[in-house]
Amino acid sequence: MTDISAAGAARPALDSRPKGPHIKKMTVIAVLAAASVLSVIVCVGIGTIRFTPGESLKALFVADDSTARLIVWNLRLPRVLSAAFVGVCLSLSGCILQGVMRNNLASPSTIGVTGGSSFIGYMTLVVFPSYYFLLPAGSIIGAFVTTMLIYMLAYKKGVSSVRMILSGLAVSALFGAFNDVIRTFFSERISNASGFLVGGLTGVTWDKFKLILPYALAGIFVCAFLPAKMNVLMLGDETANSLGLRTERFRFFLIAVSSLLAGAAIAVAGLISFVGLIVPHIARLLVGSNYKFLFPASIFLGVLLVVVCDTVGRVVLPPGEVPVSIILAFIGAPFFLYLLRTRRGE
Amino acid sequence: MYFGFEDITIQFGKKRVISGLSVDFPRGKITTVIGRNGCGKSSLLKAVFGAVTPLSGRAVFDGRPISAYKPKVLARRIAYLPQVYFVPPDIDVYTMVSYGRYPHSRFARGLTRADADVIERCVRLTGLTGMERRVISTLSGGERQRVRIAMTICQEPEMLVLDEPTTYLDISCQLDVLELVKRLNRDLGITIVMVLHDINMAARYSDYLYAIKSDSVCAGGTPSEIVTKRELAEIFRVEAEIHRDEKNDCPYFIPYKNNNNFEEQIK
């Protein structure tokens, strides 16, 4: 071994290295974390019957027979928590996909993963109508197959935006057509998967939430160990390989993790677009592209965005509901066009 | 054999770039591979790190085939500076250099104090002190190259492989980079293997020059043995006037008209 480490005399204190920017980033993440917790507390109080945050907190933590407890705990909390998890899963999935494809326009919805995933989801419902619990597994497999497909179609030392978006478009259209066929001919068999059909969180119960919870938690847990490797992967395959990262294997693993996350979200909320695209972008603007900060920032931004948008959809046009996917599309589509315009060179 | 290639054949599609070549690089020296465009010198280096898969034959390091090493173990001993690279635009110098610690990292553990010491030393060694928090995209080409070299020596390698480290740099940056490479070799004993296009620079900074003459022939020797009228005519098809750089004690040459018989071909 070359003795770079033994060459110097006095050991400089670790704290002597400049730390300023990190403190700023940590602060941003802490603020986002606080805001996302707050959004959950506030949003369970919003609806036809309103509760103050104090009342909501009491309803959340004190198990009594009050109406507040019934409404907040049994009706609204599963929905708000599902929204939070959907936000986290889609955001992380988008972050990972953007790394794998080395392209900032990648996300579950733009490359057609959402379409493929819901197709396999539909298929499981049609083929095994009485085994509703298979839906998340089906969605995850669908997400994985579609991502691999797009990756193989579009990857060539980094994905060209045009090729990726076009293949995503084609794959989305194809699966969309299949989905329409299934919806038309097997409508009674899939009628119990309401949220999955319309792309929203209407009527989400604790049962449904618990169905996707293990998959979502597993995916989020794995993400905690990814940042260092993701950062190395971003240096390009040659550099990453020479640093000892098996890039092909790691990419495959990342595609599996992002499919797990996206599939779990799609199983509960159906076709929700743009979360996986917008959140990583905003996170990058706030904390930069180091995955150590990008992941946590994306997690909390994902919670904020989907929880708030779902609550807005819930109350904006009483007595009806606007599915969260529509609210997100109103925000997301213009943002996506803006990105396409400004990032043309990539 | 310390580092080299055994009977290696590299083929892209139907085009054979290297065929049955065996070379052996000396330990502790600076060896530069030269040759014409497309002669396969970069491909040869890429074959070490899996960016190019040889059709047959193998790369060898310290008596064992490269493929027998675990990637992280190899990365603690050989560092590689590819020609093409990506840098996330908003990453700062310190963070970038710290990525060189990846091969030493353990599962689910961040940078240790010892890591921080090495990073700090590499930053100092490459003259980047005070620039730790500068964002890479604000640096000049020469500074960027120094950051990349800092990252590679952060791996604490015993050998450093550089693929055209001076391309796109102005003359003063070229000198900076090559002086740094020389210092790494002399002070830290790191074996250097690199590809250069500028033969005068190669002659000045290398202990040995390896010239790839054809897909299967590689001539090795000291700069004085390779930078000669005959060899240069054979390798590059140029006529050369050889001079001696007394100050640096190395040969240099001035190339003249192409020996390729252009006139005859045109007729």
XYZ file of C-alpha atoms in Angstrom:
613
model
C 0.000 0.000 0.000
C 1.147 3.459 -0.758
C 1.433 5.462 2.378
C -0.569 8.555 1.581
C -2.203 8.234 4.962
C 1.100 7.913 6.799
C 2.858 10.748 5.032
C 1.688 13.717 7.088
C 2.658 14.637 10.632
C -0.160 15.962 12.797
C -3.675 14.639 12.270
C -5.952 17.528 11.448
C -9.160 17.537 13.423
C -12.120 16.220 11.469
C -14.018 19.401 12.221
C -11.432 21.512 10.447
C -12.907 20.587 7.115
C -15.418 23.078 5.788
C -18.951 22.069 6.622
C -21.100 25.083 5.864
C -23.119 23.849 2.870
C -24.084 20.650 4.662
C -25.623 22.546 7.535
C -27.763 24.440 5.052
C -28.876 21.218 3.393
C -29.606 19.532 6.709
C -31.707 22.524 7.722
C -33.706 22.321 4.507
C -34.321 18.619 5.111
C -35.330 19.230 8.726
C -37.796 21.923 7.657
C -39.254 19.602 5.013
C -39.576 16.825 7.588
C -41.415 19.095 10.003
C -43.658 20.361 7.219
C -44.565 16.856 6.104
C -45.479 15.767 9.641
C -47.507 18.949 10.023
C -49.258 18.325 6.701
C -50.442 14.928 7.916
C -51.786 16.382 11.176
C -53.539 19.272 9.449
C -54.941 17.210 6.587
C -56.636 14.599 8.789
C -58.571 17.533 10.256
C -59.808 18.819 6.915
C -63.069 17.627 5.389
C -66.813 18.034 5.739
C -66.314 18.064 9.480
C -63.295 20.135 10.406
C -60.976 19.640 13.337
C -58.260 21.907 14.611
C -54.752 20.405 14.640
C -55.112 20.064 18.424
C -58.311 18.065 18.088
C -56.730 15.964 15.356
C -53.733 15.184 17.535
C -56.001 14.138 20.382
C -58.012 11.952 18.006
C -54.806 10.406 16.715
C -53.297 9.525 20.052
C -56.258 8.992 22.388
C -58.371 5.957 21.572
C -61.860 6.854 22.790
C -65.376 6.607 21.384
C -65.609 10.207 20.183
C -66.787 11.108 16.689
C -63.449 12.808 16.110
C -61.588 9.567 16.795
C -63.936 7.685 14.472
C -63.556 10.120 11.607
C -59.892 10.905 11.970
C -58.595 7.476 12.873
C -60.879 5.192 10.898
C -61.677 7.255 7.830
C -59.121 9.940 7.184
C -55.852 8.620 8.619
C -55.595 5.533 6.378
C -56.179 7.760 3.408
C -53.702 10.444 4.430
C -51.080 7.847 5.354
C -51.627 6.075 2.037
C -51.154 9.398 0.283
C -47.935 9.906 2.256
C -46.605 6.469 1.333
C -47.611 6.842 -2.287
C -45.715 10.138 -2.319
C -42.606 8.633 -0.746
C -42.608 5.559 -2.986
C -43.110 7.438 -6.233
C -40.543 10.100 -5.337
C -37.872 7.594 -4.397
C -38.675 5.516 -7.443
C -38.257 8.618 -9.614
C -34.964 9.520 -7.926
C -33.600 6.040 -8.530
C -34.810 5.861 -12.125
C -33.235 9.207 -12.930
C -29.963 7.791 -11.636
C -30.252 4.467 -13.446
C -31.130 6.096 -16.756
C -28.720 8.945 -16.090
C -31.494 11.206 -17.267
C -33.506 13.752 -15.345
C -36.652 13.225 -17.361
C -37.028 9.643 -16.162
C -39.817 8.798 -13.735
C -42.338 5.972 -13.366
C -44.957 7.827 -15.391
C -42.780 9.319 -18.152
C -41.170 6.008 -19.122
C -44.420 4.032 -19.050
C -43.814 2.036 -15.867
C -47.148 3.178 -14.484
C -48.952 1.782 -17.529
C -47.132 -1.557 -17.514
C -47.528 -1.934 -13.796
C -51.264 -1.287 -13.806
C -51.657 -3.662 -16.755
C -50.181 -6.580 -14.828
C -52.192 -5.370 -11.815
C -55.394 -5.595 -13.880
C -54.372 -8.999 -15.159
C -53.951 -10.383 -11.656
C -57.391 -9.039 -10.755
C -58.958 -10.588 -13.843
C -57.233 -13.950 -13.571
C -57.454 -14.267 -9.786
C -60.529 -12.159 -8.929
C -60.781 -13.484 -5.391
C -57.105 -12.963 -4.522
C -57.055 -9.234 -4.069
C -53.849 -9.418 -2.022
C -51.936 -10.423 -5.152
C -52.445 -6.956 -6.622
C -49.282 -5.333 -5.179
C -47.139 -8.264 -6.298
C -48.640 -8.016 -9.784
C -48.052 -4.266 -9.965
C -44.458 -4.680 -8.824
C -43.752 -7.361 -11.406
C -45.373 -5.192 -14.065
C -43.248 -2.224 -13.042
C -40.087 -4.327 -13.161
C -40.795 -5.801 -16.586
C -41.632 -2.398 -18.045
C -38.551 -0.719 -16.590
C -36.271 -3.454 -17.924
C -37.960 -3.109 -21.303
C -37.430 0.654 -21.458
C -33.893 0.279 -20.150
C -32.997 -2.177 -22.878
C -34.738 -0.126 -25.570
C -33.254 3.202 -24.649
C -30.015 2.685 -22.746
C -26.747 3.299 -24.483
C -24.157 4.789 -22.140
C -26.794 6.985 -20.595
C -30.247 7.315 -21.948
C -31.008 9.857 -24.624
C -34.042 11.908 -23.625
C -35.722 11.528 -26.974
C -35.379 7.775 -27.149
C -36.494 7.310 -23.571
C -39.546 9.574 -23.811
C -40.579 8.057 -27.138
C -40.237 4.470 -25.950
C -42.082 5.468 -22.771
C -44.834 7.005 -24.841
C -45.169 3.927 -27.021
C -45.158 1.545 -24.074
C -47.700 3.701 -22.208
C -50.011 3.812 -25.205
C -49.751 0.069 -25.699
C -50.514 -0.795 -22.098
C -53.186 1.915 -21.985
C -54.939 0.147 -24.839
C -54.694 -3.214 -23.070
C -56.023 -1.614 -19.912
C -59.003 -0.171 -21.767
C -59.775 -3.593 -23.207
C -59.692 -5.132 -19.762
C -61.826 -2.342 -18.313
C -64.390 -2.804 -21.050
C -64.696 -6.581 -20.999
C -64.005 -7.478 -17.398
C -65.492 -4.504 -15.594
C -67.301 -6.599 -12.953
C -64.194 -8.572 -12.023
C -62.108 -5.531 -11.198
C -64.857 -3.456 -9.617
C -63.506 -4.000 -6.090
C -60.261 -2.224 -6.899
C -61.740 1.246 -7.045
C -58.693 3.409 -6.273
C -56.606 1.366 -8.621
C -59.058 2.100 -11.435
C -59.537 5.841 -11.243
C -56.094 6.857 -10.101
C -56.909 8.168 -6.708
C -57.177 7.366 -3.048
C -60.947 7.478 -2.683
C -62.193 4.988 -0.129
C -58.784 3.751 0.979
C -59.148 1.770 4.192
C -56.725 0.398 6.739
C -56.938 -2.967 4.979
C -55.736 -1.534 1.716
C -53.061 0.479 3.434
C -51.760 -2.604 5.213
C -51.697 -4.464 1.925
C -48.971 -2.256 0.469
C -47.243 -1.272 3.712
C -44.690 -4.134 3.800
C -43.610 -3.543 0.194
C -43.327 0.197 0.685
C -41.388 -0.162 3.946
C -39.022 -2.714 2.433
C -38.318 -0.406 -0.504
C -37.768 2.638 1.694
C -35.513 0.647 4.014
C -33.309 -0.503 1.128
C -33.004 3.102 -0.061
C -31.208 3.993 3.156
C -28.204 1.978 1.953
C -28.066 3.265 -1.590
C -26.758 6.875 -1.549
C -23.002 6.139 -1.527
C -23.291 3.715 -4.429
C -25.688 5.954 -6.345
C -23.206 8.806 -6.070
C -20.437 6.622 -7.463
C -22.706 5.401 -10.271
C -23.316 9.026 -11.278
C -19.617 9.403 -12.172
C -20.146 7.258 -15.248
C -19.715 3.532 -15.748
C -15.988 3.587 -16.398
C -15.158 5.536 -13.262
C -17.668 3.607 -11.169
C -16.258 0.281 -12.361
C -12.725 1.360 -11.612
C -13.825 2.352 -8.105
C -14.994 -1.211 -7.588
C -18.726 -0.884 -8.195
C -20.253 -3.617 -10.340
C -22.386 -1.212 -12.336
C -24.435 -3.700 -14.351
C -25.440 -5.666 -11.298
C -26.149 -2.524 -9.293
C -28.325 -1.057 -12.049
C -30.345 -4.240 -12.176
C -30.779 -4.067 -8.407
C -31.839 -0.418 -8.608
C -34.433 -1.218 -11.257
C -35.813 -3.904 -8.936
C -35.977 -1.476 -5.983
C -37.600 1.277 -8.015
C -40.152 -1.233 -9.313
C -40.908 -2.386 -5.794
C -41.576 1.208 -4.765
C -43.516 2.217 -7.860
C -45.512 -1.023 -7.879
C -46.540 -0.593 -4.247
C -47.731 2.964 -4.923
C -49.572 2.001 -8.097
C -51.316 -0.913 -6.375
C -52.999 1.439 -3.933
C -53.436 4.579 -6.009
C -53.423 3.496 -9.662
C -52.246 5.826 -12.383
C -50.706 8.766 -10.597
C -48.328 10.681 -12.766
C -45.682 13.336 -12.276
C -44.888 12.830 -8.569
C -41.826 10.783 -9.471
C -40.742 13.484 -11.889
C -41.441 16.717 -10.029
C -40.270 15.745 -6.564
C -36.693 14.719 -7.436
C -36.344 17.934 -9.436
C -37.497 20.213 -6.650
C -35.370 18.231 -4.204
C -32.350 18.704 -6.449
C -32.970 22.431 -6.611
C -33.118 22.559 -2.805
C -30.295 20.252 -1.697
C -28.258 19.439 -4.821
C -27.634 16.123 -6.531
C -25.751 14.299 -3.760
C -27.975 11.303 -3.048
C -27.176 11.475 0.653
C -29.351 14.593 0.786
C -31.489 13.959 -2.273
C -33.185 10.857 -0.864
C -34.366 12.343 2.448
C -35.436 15.591 0.782
C -37.418 13.614 -1.810
C -39.090 11.504 0.858
C -40.470 14.517 2.727
C -41.341 16.467 -0.411
C -43.201 13.416 -1.696
C -45.265 13.243 1.494
C -46.023 16.954 1.343
C -47.009 17.015 -2.309
C -49.302 13.994 -2.393
C -50.906 14.559 1.030
C -51.696 18.180 0.263
C -52.875 17.491 -3.307
C -55.078 14.612 -2.177
C -56.666 16.774 0.533
C -57.257 19.563 -1.958
C -58.925 17.051 -4.301
C -61.023 15.801 -1.425
C -62.532 19.167 -0.492
C -62.255 21.407 -3.549
C -65.592 20.516 -5.172
C -67.984 19.331 -2.463
C -69.822 17.058 -2.259
C -67.799 15.288 -4.967
C -64.107 14.461 -5.056
C -61.412 15.194 -7.603
C -58.941 12.282 -7.800
C -55.448 13.199 -6.650
C -54.076 12.182 -10.031
C -55.996 15.017 -11.679
C -54.776 17.620 -9.195
C -51.211 16.366 -9.706
C -51.582 16.467 -13.468
C -52.644 20.113 -13.251
C -49.388 20.902 -11.474
C -47.183 18.279 -13.073
C -47.894 18.567 -16.773
C -46.866 22.236 -17.115
C -43.788 21.514 -15.009
C -42.830 18.618 -17.263
C -43.199 20.770 -20.377
C -41.061 23.415 -18.752
C -38.356 20.804 -18.049
C -38.483 19.467 -21.597
C -38.005 22.989 -22.868
C -35.130 23.971 -20.588
C -33.277 20.644 -20.683
C -33.375 20.097 -24.400
C -29.608 19.861 -24.615
C -29.291 16.813 -22.405
C 4.425 -10.306 -14.157
C 3.474 -7.188 -12.227
C 1.070 -5.608 -14.675
C 0.470 -6.422 -18.295
C -1.474 -8.318 -20.882
C -1.129 -11.932 -21.942
C -1.948 -12.814 -25.519
C -4.867 -10.398 -25.533
C -7.238 -9.969 -28.486
C -9.756 -7.143 -28.658
C -12.397 -6.958 -31.321
C -15.219 -4.489 -31.930
C -17.812 -6.068 -34.148
C -15.748 -7.425 -37.023
C -12.862 -5.026 -36.587
C -9.909 -6.554 -34.779
C -8.065 -3.846 -32.880
C -5.545 -5.869 -30.915
C -4.639 -9.422 -31.774
C -2.598 -11.685 -29.576
C -0.596 -8.909 -27.951
C 1.496 -9.513 -24.856
C 3.040 -6.621 -22.934
C 4.521 -6.256 -19.522
C 4.735 -2.945 -17.644
C 7.537 -2.349 -15.147
C 6.735 -1.723 -11.505
C 7.426 1.664 -9.959
C 8.049 3.438 -13.275
C 6.204 5.807 -15.553
C 5.332 4.010 -18.756
C 3.497 5.732 -21.581
C 1.725 3.939 -24.382
C 1.813 5.764 -27.704
C 0.462 4.906 -31.098
C -1.713 6.123 -33.918
C -5.403 6.897 -33.580
C -7.447 3.745 -33.384
C -4.445 1.515 -32.699
C -6.194 0.190 -29.620
C -4.172 1.809 -26.849
C -7.205 3.110 -24.965
C -9.090 -0.131 -25.555
C -6.195 -1.969 -23.975
C -6.513 0.072 -20.780
C -10.293 -0.241 -20.814
C -9.943 -4.007 -20.886
C -8.429 -3.800 -17.394
C -11.588 -2.363 -15.850
C -14.214 -4.227 -17.766
C -15.290 -1.359 -20.024
C -14.040 -3.489 -22.911
C -14.271 -7.276 -22.868
C -11.364 -8.926 -24.661
C -12.160 -11.688 -27.108
C -9.386 -13.805 -25.646
C -6.341 -13.400 -23.445
C -6.275 -11.491 -20.225
C -4.958 -8.593 -18.209
C -2.689 -9.545 -15.335
C -1.901 -7.674 -12.136
C 0.592 -8.801 -9.520
C 0.771 -12.335 -10.858
C -2.977 -12.930 -10.984
C -5.484 -12.341 -13.758
C -7.482 -9.170 -13.180
C -10.712 -11.151 -13.301
C -9.622 -13.056 -10.196
C -9.796 -9.893 -8.093
C -12.912 -8.669 -6.371
C -13.707 -5.251 -7.891
C -13.299 -3.379 -4.607
C -10.031 -5.150 -3.780
C -8.664 -4.272 -7.206
C -9.839 -0.676 -6.795
C -7.748 -0.379 -3.636
C -4.653 -1.241 -5.668
C -5.228 0.203 -9.157
C -6.873 3.537 -9.866
C -8.025 4.514 -13.329
C -8.647 7.899 -14.881
C -10.809 7.376 -17.955
C -10.941 9.856 -20.770
C -14.713 10.239 -20.665
C -16.258 11.053 -17.328
C -19.323 12.564 -15.752
C -19.502 14.944 -12.855
C -22.787 15.917 -11.266
C -22.721 19.688 -11.891
C -23.280 20.846 -8.315
C -20.873 18.521 -6.481
C -18.036 20.277 -4.651
C -14.348 19.396 -4.751
C -14.263 17.754 -1.331
C -17.263 15.532 -2.059
C -15.863 14.542 -5.435
C -12.468 13.621 -3.966
C -14.188 11.686 -1.173
C -15.780 9.342 -3.735
C -12.277 7.923 -4.133
C -12.744 6.347 -0.705
C -15.528 4.134 -2.031
C -13.364 1.008 -2.431
C -12.356 1.331 1.227
C -15.922 1.815 2.445
C -17.836 -0.813 4.347
C -21.513 -1.592 4.150
C -23.708 1.058 5.747
C -20.850 3.085 7.197
C -19.971 6.646 6.302
C -16.571 8.306 6.018
C -14.326 7.716 8.995
C -11.759 10.027 10.497
C -9.019 8.091 8.720
C -10.869 8.608 5.425
C -11.077 12.335 6.129
C -7.321 12.416 6.713
C -6.588 10.749 3.399
C -8.969 13.065 1.561
C -7.385 16.083 3.170
C -3.917 14.874 2.200
C -4.917 14.162 -1.388
C -6.454 17.614 -1.646
C -3.195 19.136 -0.425
C -1.022 16.946 -2.649
C -2.879 18.068 -5.763
C -2.746 21.727 -4.775
C -6.480 22.051 -4.209
C -6.275 23.321 -0.637
C -8.747 26.130 -0.073
C -10.942 25.013 -2.961
C -12.698 22.202 -1.100
C -16.118 23.810 -1.277
C -15.848 25.071 -4.835
C -18.419 23.484 -7.121
C -16.868 21.393 -9.901
C -18.730 23.194 -12.674
C -17.021 26.479 -11.721
C -13.497 25.041 -12.126
C -11.224 25.325 -15.147
C -10.294 22.268 -17.179
C -6.904 21.971 -15.499
C -8.381 22.276 -12.009
C -10.990 19.684 -12.837
C -8.327 17.270 -13.976
C -6.467 17.817 -10.684
C -9.673 17.048 -8.781
C -10.069 13.832 -10.735
C -6.486 12.852 -10.017
C -7.029 13.686 -6.345
C -9.992 11.318 -6.400
C -7.934 8.496 -7.894
C -5.082 8.815 -5.392
C -7.689 8.922 -2.638
C -8.092 5.234 -3.438
C -4.506 4.866 -2.126
C -3.519 2.839 -5.172
C -0.096 1.394 -5.888
C -0.717 1.883 -9.592
C -2.455 4.637 -11.527
C -3.702 4.206 -15.089
C -4.460 7.393 -17.011
C -6.144 7.541 -20.399
C -4.998 10.712 -22.172
C -4.974 12.900 -19.067
C -3.863 15.996 -20.982
C -6.410 16.033 -23.797
C -8.225 19.373 -24.149
C -5.867 21.100 -21.707
C -3.751 24.126 -22.537
C 0.019 23.759 -22.418
C 0.466 25.065 -18.884
C -2.269 22.775 -17.543
C -0.668 19.879 -19.416
C 2.591 20.573 -17.642
C 0.759 20.858 -14.303
C -0.910 17.501 -14.748
C 2.230 15.700 -15.922
C 4.381 17.250 -13.188
C 1.785 16.047 -10.690
C 1.843 12.558 -12.191
C 5.631 12.552 -11.991
C 5.513 13.625 -8.354
C 3.055 10.844 -7.525
C 5.512 8.407 -9.025
C 8.690 9.799 -7.430
C 7.316 10.714 -3.990
C 4.679 8.056 -3.406
C 6.119 5.293 -5.572
C 2.924 4.876 -7.548
C 3.429 2.931 -10.768
C 2.117 4.988 -13.665
C 0.752 3.636 -16.916
C -0.756 6.188 -19.267
C -1.748 6.900 -22.816
C -0.565 10.186 -24.330
C -0.814 11.627 -27.793
C 1.950 14.174 -27.464
C 5.132 12.201 -27.991
C 7.425 15.018 -26.898
C 5.560 15.232 -23.590
C 5.613 11.458 -23.308
C 9.371 11.374 -23.909
C 9.947 14.040 -21.296
C 7.877 12.563 -18.483
C 8.201 8.808 -19.003
C 10.768 6.240 -17.990
C 9.616 3.987 -20.797
C 7.646 4.416 -23.990
C 5.609 1.543 -25.401
C 4.723 2.108 -29.026
C 1.930 0.081 -30.542
C 3.075 -0.555 -34.098
C 0.444 -2.956 -35.326
C -2.368 -5.003 -33.811
C 0.131 -7.505 -32.458
C 3.435 -5.659 -32.115
C 4.381 -3.323 -29.317
C 7.899 -1.911 -29.133
C 9.094 -0.860 -25.718
C 12.126 1.121 -24.699
C 13.479 4.263 -23.095
C 12.470 7.541 -24.723
C 15.883 7.709 -26.419
C 15.308 4.294 -27.969
C 11.809 5.027 -29.256
C 12.058 8.673 -30.298
C 14.310 7.989 -33.263
C 13.965 8.686 -36.957
C 13.388 5.030 -37.793
C 10.871 4.206 -35.081
C 8.811 7.349 -35.632
C 8.691 6.693 -39.349
C 7.538 3.177 -38.680
C 4.942 4.011 -36.007
C 3.473 7.288 -37.210
C 4.676 7.499 -40.828
C 6.236 10.878 -40.173
C 9.698 12.119 -40.922
C 11.281 13.486 -37.818
C 14.198 15.646 -36.916
C 15.487 14.454 -33.559
C 16.934 16.917 -31.050
C 18.094 16.610 -27.507
C 16.489 18.512 -24.630
C 19.552 18.922 -22.402
C 17.665 20.520 -19.530
C 15.218 17.645 -19.128
C 17.651 15.083 -20.482
C 15.291 13.639 -23.028
C 14.884 13.568 -26.792
C 12.376 15.708 -28.638
C 11.496 15.846 -32.279
C 10.067 18.089 -34.933
C 7.790 16.254 -37.352
C 7.938 16.924 -41.066
C 5.984 15.998 -44.101
C 3.900 12.882 -44.095
C 5.780 9.840 -45.283
C 2.565 8.240 -46.421
C 3.205 8.817 -50.092
C 0.252 11.131 -50.417
C 1.446 12.413 -53.764
C 1.621 8.936 -55.195
C -1.792 8.037 -53.877
C -3.322 11.140 -55.399
C -1.804 10.335 -58.769
